[in-house]
Short mmCIF file of C-alpha atoms in Angstrom, two decimals:
data_model
loop_
_atom_site.label_atom_id
_atom_site.label_comp_id
_atom_site.label_asym_id
_atom_site.label_seq_id
_atom_site.Cartn_x
_atom_site.Cartn_y
_atom_site.Cartn_z
CA HIS F 1 -45.13 -88.76 -52.37
CA VAL F 2 -42.95 -89.35 -48.70
CA SER F 3 -40.23 -87.98 -50.13
CA GLU F 4 -41.81 -84.72 -51.67
CA ARG F 5 -43.65 -84.67 -48.28
CA THR F 6 -40.33 -85.07 -46.08
CA GLN F 7 -39.27 -82.08 -48.87
CA TYR F 8 -41.94 -79.66 -48.01
CA LEU F 9 -41.56 -80.25 -44.36
CA THR F 10 -38.31 -79.79 -44.40
CA THR F 11 -39.07 -76.20 -45.83
CA ALA F 12 -41.50 -75.44 -44.58
CA ARG F 13 -39.65 -75.77 -41.52
CA ASN F 14 -36.12 -73.93 -42.64
CA LEU F 15 -39.50 -70.78 -43.09
CA LEU F 16 -40.39 -71.11 -39.53
CA VAL F 17 -37.25 -70.92 -37.71
CA SER F 18 -35.65 -67.67 -40.30
CA GLY F 19 -39.17 -66.39 -39.21
CA ALA F 20 -38.40 -66.75 -35.89
CA ASP F 21 -35.21 -66.16 -36.45
CA ALA F 22 -35.96 -62.30 -37.68
CA VAL F 23 -39.30 -61.96 -35.97
CA GLU F 24 -36.82 -62.31 -32.76
CA ARG F 25 -33.87 -60.07 -34.36
CA LEU F 26 -36.65 -56.92 -34.71
CA MET F 27 -38.30 -57.17 -30.78
CA SER F 28 -34.27 -57.27 -29.70
CA SER F 29 -33.81 -54.36 -32.14
CA TYR F 30 -36.39 -52.19 -30.63
CA LYS F 31 -34.17 -50.54 -27.62
CA GLU F 32 -32.32 -49.27 -30.73
CA ILE F 33 -35.24 -48.07 -33.11
CA VAL F 34 -36.56 -46.41 -29.54
CA GLU F 35 -33.39 -44.66 -29.72
CA LEU F 36 -32.32 -44.34 -33.68
CA ALA F 37 -35.92 -41.93 -33.36
CA GLY F 38 -34.80 -39.82 -30.27
CA TYR F 39 -32.01 -39.02 -31.34
CA THR F 40 -33.31 -38.43 -35.27
CA SER F 41 -35.93 -36.25 -33.27
CA ARG F 42 -33.78 -34.29 -31.38
CA VAL F 43 -31.29 -33.19 -34.29
CA GLY F 44 -34.93 -32.39 -36.33
CA HIS F 45 -35.21 -30.04 -33.36
CA MET F 46 -31.84 -28.39 -33.60
CA LEU F 47 -31.84 -28.13 -37.69
CA GLU F 48 -35.73 -26.33 -36.71
CA VAL F 49 -33.83 -24.35 -34.14
CA PHE F 50 -31.27 -22.81 -36.31
CA GLU F 51 -32.95 -22.38 -39.09
CA GLN F 52 -35.69 -20.69 -36.63
CA VAL F 53 -32.41 -18.26 -35.09
CA SER F 54 -31.33 -17.39 -39.04
CA GLN F 55 -34.47 -16.04 -39.44
CA GLY F 56 -34.41 -13.71 -35.59
CA GLN F 57 -37.76 -16.01 -35.32
CA TYR F 58 -36.56 -17.96 -32.51
CA GLN F 59 -38.03 -17.94 -29.15
CA LYS F 60 -37.00 -20.32 -25.81
CA THR F 61 -38.60 -22.17 -24.07
CA THR F 62 -37.72 -21.50 -20.43
CA VAL F 63 -39.09 -21.92 -16.43
CA ALA F 64 -37.90 -18.42 -15.70
CA ALA F 65 -40.72 -17.17 -13.22
CA LYS F 66 -38.08 -17.25 -10.06
CA SER F 67 -35.20 -15.80 -12.08
CA LEU F 68 -37.93 -11.95 -12.44
CA VAL F 69 -37.31 -11.45 -8.52
CA ARG F 70 -33.45 -13.10 -8.36
CA SER F 71 -32.05 -10.20 -10.32
CA PRO F 72 -33.94 -7.05 -11.27
CA GLY F 73 -30.90 -6.04 -13.12
CA LEU F 74 -31.71 -7.87 -16.03
CA GLN F 75 -34.70 -6.46 -18.62
CA PHE F 76 -37.14 -9.04 -19.39
CA ALA F 77 -39.39 -9.26 -22.73
CA ASN F 78 -41.84 -11.76 -23.75
CA GLY F 79 -40.15 -13.57 -20.59
CA GLN F 80 -36.84 -13.81 -22.43
CA ILE F 81 -33.68 -12.14 -20.98
CA VAL F 82 -32.85 -9.59 -23.63
CA ILE F 83 -29.23 -9.50 -24.35
CA ARG F 84 -27.50 -5.82 -23.09
CA GLY F 85 -23.88 -7.22 -22.76
CA GLU F 86 -20.68 -6.19 -23.87
CA ILE F 87 -17.76 -7.76 -25.36
CA CYS F 88 -14.37 -6.12 -25.24
CA ASP F 89 -10.82 -6.21 -25.87
CA SER F 90 -8.34 -6.32 -23.89
CA PRO F 91 -5.22 -4.40 -24.21
CA ASP F 92 -3.22 -6.15 -21.96
CA GLY F 93 -3.85 -9.93 -21.93
CA SER F 94 -6.08 -9.98 -19.28
CA ILE F 95 -9.72 -11.77 -19.01
CA GLU F 96 -12.39 -9.44 -16.76
CA LEU F 97 -15.46 -9.84 -15.77
CA GLN F 98 -17.78 -5.90 -14.46
CA GLU F 99 -21.47 -7.01 -13.51
CA VAL F 100 -22.08 -10.24 -15.73
CA PRO F 101 -24.78 -12.42 -14.51
CA ILE F 102 -24.39 -16.24 -14.48
CA VAL F 103 -27.70 -17.56 -16.59
CA THR F 104 -28.76 -21.15 -17.95
CA PRO F 105 -30.00 -21.82 -21.43
CA ASN F 106 -33.95 -21.76 -18.74
CA MET F 107 -32.95 -19.05 -17.72
CA ASP F 108 -32.39 -19.69 -14.60
CA VAL F 109 -29.95 -16.31 -13.12
CA VAL F 110 -27.71 -18.63 -11.11
CA VAL F 111 -25.43 -15.84 -9.69
CA PRO F 112 -27.33 -12.56 -10.14
CA SER F 113 -24.00 -10.47 -10.66
CA LEU F 114 -20.31 -11.36 -10.93
CA SER F 115 -17.51 -9.36 -10.85
CA LEU F 116 -13.44 -10.43 -11.13
CA ARG F 117 -10.25 -10.10 -13.50
CA VAL F 118 -8.11 -12.73 -13.94
CA THR F 119 -4.30 -11.09 -15.27
CA PRO F 120 -1.97 -13.77 -17.39
CA GLY F 121 0.13 -15.63 -14.81
CA SER F 122 -2.33 -14.92 -12.20
CA HIS F 123 -3.77 -18.38 -11.23
CA LEU F 124 -7.26 -18.90 -10.20
CA LEU F 125 -9.39 -21.11 -8.02
CA ILE F 126 -12.50 -21.51 -7.99
CA THR F 127 -14.77 -23.54 -5.26
CA GLY F 128 -18.27 -24.26 -3.82
CA PRO F 129 -20.96 -26.40 -3.99
CA ASN F 130 -22.48 -28.33 -7.21
CA GLY F 131 -24.75 -26.07 -9.05
CA CYS F 132 -23.53 -23.20 -7.59
CA GLY F 133 -21.95 -21.40 -11.58
CA LYS F 134 -18.57 -22.68 -11.07
CA SER F 135 -19.33 -24.93 -15.05
CA SER F 136 -20.98 -21.98 -15.87
CA LEU F 137 -18.64 -19.40 -15.63
CA PHE F 138 -16.51 -21.44 -17.78
CA ARG F 139 -19.51 -21.24 -20.54
CA VAL F 140 -19.36 -17.21 -20.31
CA LEU F 141 -15.76 -16.45 -20.64
CA SER F 142 -15.05 -19.01 -23.44
CA GLY F 143 -18.50 -17.55 -25.28
CA LEU F 144 -20.92 -20.94 -24.83
CA TRP F 145 -23.50 -18.73 -23.34
CA PRO F 146 -24.22 -15.16 -23.67
CA VAL F 147 -23.57 -11.78 -21.88
CA TYR F 148 -26.70 -10.51 -20.34
CA ALA F 149 -25.58 -8.37 -18.26
CA GLY F 150 -22.41 -5.56 -17.85
CA ARG F 151 -19.24 -6.41 -19.84
CA LEU F 152 -17.02 -9.42 -20.46
CA ILE F 153 -13.84 -7.74 -21.82
CA ARG F 154 -10.72 -10.04 -23.03
CA PRO F 155 -7.89 -10.63 -25.73
CA LEU F 156 -8.88 -9.95 -29.14
CA HIS F 157 -8.27 -13.98 -30.51
CA CYS F 158 -7.81 -14.96 -26.54
CA THR F 159 -6.70 -19.43 -26.72
CA MET F 160 -8.75 -21.24 -24.25
CA PHE F 161 -9.05 -25.32 -23.40
CA TYR F 162 -11.28 -26.23 -21.95
CA VAL F 163 -10.54 -29.70 -20.01
CA PRO F 164 -13.45 -31.25 -18.28
CA GLN F 165 -13.84 -33.77 -16.18
CA ARG F 166 -14.80 -36.48 -18.45
CA PRO F 167 -12.88 -35.38 -21.35
CA TYR F 168 -14.12 -36.73 -25.35
CA MET F 169 -11.88 -39.42 -26.74
CA THR F 170 -11.99 -38.72 -30.49
CA LEU F 171 -12.46 -41.88 -33.44
CA GLY F 172 -9.14 -42.61 -34.80
CA SER F 173 -5.13 -43.24 -34.21
CA LEU F 174 -2.91 -42.85 -30.59
CA ARG F 175 -1.58 -39.17 -32.32
CA GLU F 176 -5.43 -37.99 -33.13
CA GLN F 177 -6.24 -38.32 -29.11
CA VAL F 178 -3.02 -36.28 -28.63
CA ILE F 179 -4.23 -33.80 -31.05
CA TYR F 180 -7.31 -33.30 -31.34
CA PRO F 181 -8.78 -31.26 -31.57
CA GLU F 182 -7.11 -30.25 -34.44
CA THR F 183 -7.52 -32.43 -37.54
CA LEU F 184 -4.39 -35.27 -39.25
CA GLY F 185 -4.34 -32.64 -42.17
CA GLU F 186 -3.65 -29.99 -39.56
CA TRP F 187 -1.69 -31.14 -37.73
CA ARG F 188 0.88 -32.31 -40.51
CA ILE F 189 0.62 -28.61 -41.30
CA LYS F 190 2.37 -27.39 -37.62
CA GLY F 191 4.80 -29.66 -38.30
CA VAL F 192 4.75 -30.98 -35.21
CA SER F 193 6.96 -34.25 -35.34
CA ASP F 194 5.84 -37.25 -33.53
CA ALA F 195 9.08 -37.28 -30.44
CA MET F 196 7.24 -33.50 -30.02
CA LEU F 197 3.65 -35.36 -28.66
CA GLU F 198 5.35 -37.97 -27.69
CA ALA F 199 6.96 -35.46 -24.95
CA CYS F 200 3.85 -34.45 -24.48
CA LEU F 201 2.49 -37.65 -23.14
CA GLU F 202 5.78 -37.82 -20.71
CA LYS F 203 4.47 -34.56 -19.41
CA VAL F 204 1.35 -36.42 -17.77
CA SER F 205 3.54 -39.72 -17.65
CA LEU F 206 1.26 -41.54 -20.17
CA ALA F 207 4.40 -42.03 -21.81
CA HIS F 208 4.05 -45.80 -22.30
CA LEU F 209 1.43 -45.65 -24.06
CA VAL F 210 3.04 -45.70 -27.27
CA VAL F 211 4.97 -49.06 -26.57
CA ARG F 212 1.87 -50.20 -24.51
CA GLU F 213 -0.66 -49.77 -27.77
CA GLY F 214 1.33 -50.53 -30.97
CA GLY F 215 2.86 -47.06 -31.62
CA TRP F 216 1.17 -43.51 -32.75
CA ASP F 217 -0.91 -45.73 -35.68
CA SER F 218 -2.70 -47.69 -33.62
CA VAL F 219 -6.69 -47.47 -33.60
CA ALA F 220 -8.76 -48.65 -30.84
CA ASP F 221 -12.12 -47.53 -29.15
CA TRP F 222 -10.31 -44.92 -26.70
CA LYS F 223 -12.99 -45.01 -23.95
CA ASP F 224 -12.98 -48.38 -23.29
CA VAL F 225 -9.12 -48.71 -23.68
CA LEU F 226 -8.22 -45.68 -21.91
CA SER F 227 -8.72 -46.14 -17.61
CA GLY F 228 -10.41 -42.99 -16.38
CA GLY F 229 -7.16 -41.65 -14.76
CA GLU F 230 -5.20 -42.30 -18.87
CA LYS F 231 -8.39 -40.56 -19.88
CA GLN F 232 -8.20 -37.50 -17.34
CA ARG F 233 -4.60 -37.08 -18.02
CA MET F 234 -4.65 -37.59 -22.05
CA ALA F 235 -6.66 -34.43 -22.10
CA LEU F 236 -4.41 -32.40 -19.92
CA ALA F 237 -1.79 -33.71 -23.29
CA ARG F 238 -3.79 -32.52 -24.88
CA LEU F 239 -3.12 -28.92 -23.19
CA PHE F 240 0.48 -29.13 -23.30
CA TYR F 241 0.02 -29.64 -26.92
CA HIS F 242 -2.03 -26.81 -28.06
CA LYS F 243 -0.16 -24.75 -24.89
CA PRO F 244 -3.19 -21.75 -24.98
CA ALA F 245 -2.80 -19.12 -23.16
CA PHE F 246 -5.79 -19.92 -20.34
CA ALA F 247 -6.90 -23.66 -19.53
CA LEU F 248 -9.63 -23.87 -18.43
CA LEU F 249 -9.81 -27.16 -15.64
CA ASP F 250 -12.86 -28.32 -14.53
CA GLU F 251 -11.68 -31.24 -11.74
CA CYS F 252 -10.08 -32.48 -14.95
CA THR F 253 -7.99 -34.58 -12.16
CA SER F 254 -10.29 -36.17 -9.60
CA ALA F 255 -8.34 -39.56 -11.20
CA VAL F 256 -5.81 -39.02 -11.53
CA SER F 257 -2.84 -39.19 -8.45
CA ILE F 258 -2.17 -36.37 -6.33
CA ASP F 259 1.74 -36.85 -7.18
CA VAL F 260 1.46 -36.75 -10.98
CA GLU F 261 -0.97 -33.51 -10.39
CA CYS F 262 1.35 -31.89 -8.70
CA SER F 263 3.28 -32.20 -11.89
CA ILE F 264 1.00 -31.47 -14.41
CA TYR F 265 -0.10 -28.79 -12.27
CA GLN F 266 4.11 -26.93 -11.73
CA THR F 267 4.45 -28.07 -15.16
CA ALA F 268 1.14 -25.68 -17.12
CA LYS F 269 2.90 -22.72 -15.11
CA ASP F 270 6.11 -23.74 -16.36
CA LEU F 271 4.74 -23.22 -19.98
CA GLY F 272 3.58 -19.57 -19.12
CA ILE F 273 -0.22 -21.54 -19.00
CA THR F 274 -2.96 -18.88 -16.86
CA LEU F 275 -5.10 -21.69 -15.31
CA LEU F 276 -8.88 -21.42 -14.17
CA THR F 277 -9.26 -24.42 -11.48
CA ILE F 278 -12.21 -25.66 -10.05
CA THR F 279 -12.11 -28.58 -7.81
CA HIS F 280 -12.12 -29.63 -4.16
CA ARG F 281 -8.58 -31.09 -3.86
CA PRO F 282 -6.82 -29.07 -0.63
CA SER F 283 -3.38 -30.15 -3.27
CA LEU F 284 -4.44 -27.23 -5.78
CA TRP F 285 -4.36 -24.36 -3.60
CA LYS F 286 -0.59 -23.72 -3.60
CA PHE F 287 -0.72 -23.89 -7.36
CA HIS F 288 -3.04 -20.59 -7.64
CA SER F 289 -3.21 -16.65 -6.05
CA GLN F 290 -6.53 -16.87 -5.91
CA ILE F 291 -9.97 -17.87 -5.20
CA LEU F 292 -13.13 -17.80 -6.01
CA GLN F 293 -15.98 -19.50 -3.49
CA PHE F 294 -19.51 -19.84 -4.43
CA ASP F 295 -22.16 -20.19 -1.87
CA GLY F 296 -24.53 -21.81 -3.91
CA ASP F 297 -27.41 -18.74 -3.82
CA GLY F 298 -26.11 -16.27 -6.21
CA LYS F 299 -23.46 -14.72 -3.59
CA TRP F 300 -19.57 -15.45 -4.01
CA SER F 301 -16.61 -13.99 -2.58
CA LEU F 302 -12.99 -13.23 -4.47
CA SER F 303 -9.72 -13.32 -2.07
CA THR F 304 -6.21 -13.80 -2.34
CA LEU F 305 -4.50 -16.97 -1.32
CA THR F 306 -1.74 -16.65 1.17
CA GLN F 307 0.91 -18.45 1.36
CA GLN F 308 -0.69 -20.35 4.69
CA GLU F 309 -3.75 -20.66 3.08
CA LYS F 310 -1.71 -22.16 -0.10
CA ASP F 311 -0.04 -24.76 2.40
CA THR F 312 -2.73 -26.00 4.81
CA GLY F 313 -6.05 -26.33 2.06
CA VAL F 314 -8.00 -23.77 4.31
CA LEU F 315 -9.56 -20.02 3.63
CA ARG F 316 -10.33 -17.61 6.48
CA GLU F 317 -13.64 -16.12 6.85
CA ALA F 318 -14.97 -14.83 4.54
CA GLU F 319 -17.82 -12.31 3.62
CA ALA F 320 -19.58 -13.53 1.53
CA LYS F 321 -20.71 -10.42 -1.70
CA SER F 322 -23.98 -10.55 -3.63
#
């Protein structure tokens, strides 16, 4: 009888311990469950929006009350801005905006009307306070945001490559970091050798990664393995791999030393890549021929940089345009 009671006691203890472990795991998983529920809700809402858009029934929730006053040139219908802008082919390979407003997805008009022209080889520097429309301009140029008014003129098969301040490191090998967003299958079809990829890393002072990380086929969690500066330089290595006509650079060298940064910009110009750069660093002025300044209140000014302004990084006073 004692042995049976001991067996029952041991079994009950083990069940209690297992039950306690299960409850602990359930409690510790609460955060992950809540995150999963949030992700599921957002993906579900996205799929609903896709379905409504395909049926032409989508109505966006906006906070556009003040936009009605700030932008009398825009047309509104049912609380939405009517898309009346045109996108035209550029015969000479240039990019031009003609009285195009910069409008956020919430219908907040950041810049009521913007006009500029960037020809191949005419590099544009973009400055201004936070939230003034610098990154939003890139979204309009690349087609992510609609042209609500005016005219956007760009080459029909224009290649643009956007490099953000915090680049995305994809899952996969070291080779896949350089060729992103291409896949390995597309890379093989192009016939690009590893030596060519290493040359791209050499241009951004990252050639040592091949040996340090164990070769091109090494797989790692690259967002944790690479430092902030290395991730930014990896994104610029992608720029040299893809060689687009226009590079949209959004403070993409903020964690890179000035000497390496200058070398990268000069290399990009030598390759014939036209640069549109958002930066606060005066050291980059010398690589550009025009400067676009936003004041944060919807006004802007566009001027040609003089040699003295390129050397000093100081712009002469100019009257802002609206």
